[in-house]
Each structure stands twice: as structure tokens, then as C-alpha cells.
XYZ file of C-alpha atoms in Angstrom:
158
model
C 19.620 -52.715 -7.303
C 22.631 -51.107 -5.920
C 23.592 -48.173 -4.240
C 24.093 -46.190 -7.668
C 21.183 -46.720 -8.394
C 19.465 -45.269 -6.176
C 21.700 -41.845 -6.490
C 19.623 -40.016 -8.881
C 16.393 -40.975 -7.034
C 17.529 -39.519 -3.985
C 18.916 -36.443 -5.288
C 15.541 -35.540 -7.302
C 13.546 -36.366 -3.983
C 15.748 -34.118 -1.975
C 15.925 -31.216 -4.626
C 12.488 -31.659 -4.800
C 11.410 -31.646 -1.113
C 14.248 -27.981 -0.595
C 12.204 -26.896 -3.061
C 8.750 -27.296 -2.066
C 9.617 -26.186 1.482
C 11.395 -23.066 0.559
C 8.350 -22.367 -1.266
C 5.830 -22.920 1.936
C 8.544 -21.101 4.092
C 8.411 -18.180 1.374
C 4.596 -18.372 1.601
C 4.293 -17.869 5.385
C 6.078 -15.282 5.386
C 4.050 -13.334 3.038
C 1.258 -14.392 4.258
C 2.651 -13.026 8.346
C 3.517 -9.872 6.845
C 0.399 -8.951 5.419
C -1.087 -9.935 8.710
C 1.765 -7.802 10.598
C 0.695 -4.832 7.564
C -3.215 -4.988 8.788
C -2.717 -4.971 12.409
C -0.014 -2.319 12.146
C -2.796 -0.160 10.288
C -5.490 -0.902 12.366
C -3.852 0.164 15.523
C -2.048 3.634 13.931
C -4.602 5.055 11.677
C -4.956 7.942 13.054
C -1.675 8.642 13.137
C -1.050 7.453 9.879
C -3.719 10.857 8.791
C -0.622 13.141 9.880
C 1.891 11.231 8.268
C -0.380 11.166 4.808
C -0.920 15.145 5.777
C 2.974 15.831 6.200
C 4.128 13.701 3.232
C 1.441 15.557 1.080
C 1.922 19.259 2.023
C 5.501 18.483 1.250
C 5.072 17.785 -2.062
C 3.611 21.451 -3.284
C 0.732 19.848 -4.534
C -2.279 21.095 -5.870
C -0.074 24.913 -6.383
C -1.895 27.684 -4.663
C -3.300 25.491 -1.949
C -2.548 24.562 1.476
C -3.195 20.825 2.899
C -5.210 21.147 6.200
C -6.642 18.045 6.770
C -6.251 14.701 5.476
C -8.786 12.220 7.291
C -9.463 8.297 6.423
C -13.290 7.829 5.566
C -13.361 3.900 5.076
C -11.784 0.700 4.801
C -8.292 0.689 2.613
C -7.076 -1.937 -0.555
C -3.830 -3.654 -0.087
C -2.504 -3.733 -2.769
C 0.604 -5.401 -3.872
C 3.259 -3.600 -6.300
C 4.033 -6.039 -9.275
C 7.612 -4.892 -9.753
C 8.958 -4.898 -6.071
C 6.323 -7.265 -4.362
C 6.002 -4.714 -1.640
C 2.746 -3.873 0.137
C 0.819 -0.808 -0.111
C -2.439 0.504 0.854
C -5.311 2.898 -1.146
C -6.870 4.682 1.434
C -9.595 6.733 0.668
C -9.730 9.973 2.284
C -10.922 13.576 2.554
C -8.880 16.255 1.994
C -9.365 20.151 3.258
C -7.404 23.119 1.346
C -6.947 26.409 1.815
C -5.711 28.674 -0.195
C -2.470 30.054 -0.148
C -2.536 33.958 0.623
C -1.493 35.843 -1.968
C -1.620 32.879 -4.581
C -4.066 32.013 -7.053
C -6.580 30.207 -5.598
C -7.232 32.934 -2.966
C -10.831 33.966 -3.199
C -11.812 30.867 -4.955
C -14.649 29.294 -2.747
C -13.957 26.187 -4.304
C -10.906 25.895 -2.913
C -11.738 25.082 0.274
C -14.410 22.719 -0.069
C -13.532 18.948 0.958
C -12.395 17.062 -1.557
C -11.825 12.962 -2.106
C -9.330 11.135 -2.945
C -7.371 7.862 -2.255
C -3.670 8.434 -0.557
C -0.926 5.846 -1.584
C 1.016 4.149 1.831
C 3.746 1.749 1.418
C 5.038 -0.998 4.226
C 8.317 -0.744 4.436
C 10.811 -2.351 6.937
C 7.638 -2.795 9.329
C 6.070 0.567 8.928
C 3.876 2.141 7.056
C 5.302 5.443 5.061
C 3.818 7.622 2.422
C 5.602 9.637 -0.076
C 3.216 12.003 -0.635
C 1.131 10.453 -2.928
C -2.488 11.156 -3.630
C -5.488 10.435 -6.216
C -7.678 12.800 -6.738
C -11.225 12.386 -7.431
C -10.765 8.353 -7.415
C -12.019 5.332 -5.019
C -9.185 3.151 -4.091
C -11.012 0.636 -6.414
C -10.947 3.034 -9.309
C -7.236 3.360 -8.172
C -6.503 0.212 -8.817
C -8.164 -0.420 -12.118
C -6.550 2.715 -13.546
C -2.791 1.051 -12.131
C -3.602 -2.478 -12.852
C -0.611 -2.225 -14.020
C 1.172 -1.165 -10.861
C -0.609 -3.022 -8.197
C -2.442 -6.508 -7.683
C -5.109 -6.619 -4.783
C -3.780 -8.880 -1.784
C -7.559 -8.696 -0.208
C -9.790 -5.746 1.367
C -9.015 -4.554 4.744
C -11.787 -5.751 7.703
């Protein structure tokens, strides 16, 4: 056998070891950000309440009501999103309204009694954000059957 030979052997071996390692590298790093996404919750989740809060007042949502509290009642999904890859979290949480003076909920007892929910988070750029986003009358699990189509579960929070 000469060197020539052995040219095409090589090349497949080397192509094929790039490859596998890229993949492992890519792998890890998933695998550190999800770890970086838990901690990151764990340690802000009560601050993470006032962002959720903020982000939902913001968006006008449910008309005739006021957000006053937004509070985390047990452990969260992480969730992947299919198209982007991105994490997210489905938190489940209770949220207090009351109603806007003058509007049409006023006088409605209903208005203000607690009422659950699961808020949408996403990790972005180290951080977790929210856009506003909130499920009503859902677990996260229910939340994730419903967008199956959305998310895929990474595994449950501990």
C-alpha cells in the first residue's frame, strides 16, 4: 500500500472524528446552559414574580382589570421552543386583579378573586425575560400538551 492509498481513509476518519466532536462540544453546551437556566431561576424567583407582574400589566390584559400580584406556587417545566431551540419556563402561578375604576369589571366580585394560571419566561442571553405572556386557567403540563407544537419538555425543575 502506498501513501495514496491511504488518502481517502484518513480524510473519512478525520471528517468523521470533527464531526463527532462538534457534536459532543454542541451537546455540553446545551446541556451547561440548561444547568446555568435552573440555577439562574432558583436563585431569582422572587424577583422573577415582578418581572412576570410588569411584563403582564403591560400588556392590557384581561381589559377592565388591574394585575396586582403575580406569585409562583410550584415547581416550573422547561420547556424547549422547537423553532428557535431556546429555553423557556411554564410557571404556574396565582394571579390577583382588581378592577379598573370606572371600567367594566368594577363591582364584579369575581374580579378579584385569585386566579391560576401558568406565565411563559424565556432565557435569553443569560437571563430570564417574559413578554407578558400568561395561560389562564391551565397547569404548565396542560400548557404544554395544548403547544406540543411549540415546546418540547427539557426535564421538570427540582
Amino acid at each position: 500500500m502506498n501513501g495514496f492509498e491511504l488518502w481517502p481513509a484518513l480524510v473519512t476518519l478525520a471528517v468523521l472524528t470533527t464531526s463527532v466532536g462538534t457534536w459532543w462540544l454542541f451537546r455540553l453546551g446545551r446541556e451547561v446552559q440548561t444547568a446555568r437556566a435552573r440555577e439562574s431561576f432558583r436563585l431569582q424567583a422572587e424577583r422573577l414574580e415582578g418581572v412576570v407582574l410588569k411584563a403582564a400589566a403591560s400588556t392590557g390584559k384581561p381589559r377592565g382589570l388591574r394585575w396586582v400580584s403575580c406569585r409562583f406556587t410550584d415547581d416550573y417545566l422547561l420547556v424547549r421552543e422547537k423553532t428557535t431551540r431556546k429555553l423557556a419556563a411554564l410557571i404556574p402561578v396565582t394571579v390577583q386583579f382588581d378592577p379598573v375604576p370606572g371600567g367594566d369589571m368594577e363591582g364584579i366580585e369575581a374580579a378579584t378573586e385569585p386566579r391560576q394560571a401558568t406565565a411563559v419566561m424565556h432565557f435569553r442571553r443569560g437571563a430570564w425575560v417574559s413578554d407578558g405572556r400568561t395561560l389562564f386557567n391551565m397547569t404548565p403540563a396542560d400548557a404544554l400538551r395544548l403547544h406540543a407544537k411549540e415546546y418540547s419538555l427539557v426535564g421538570h425543575a427540582t
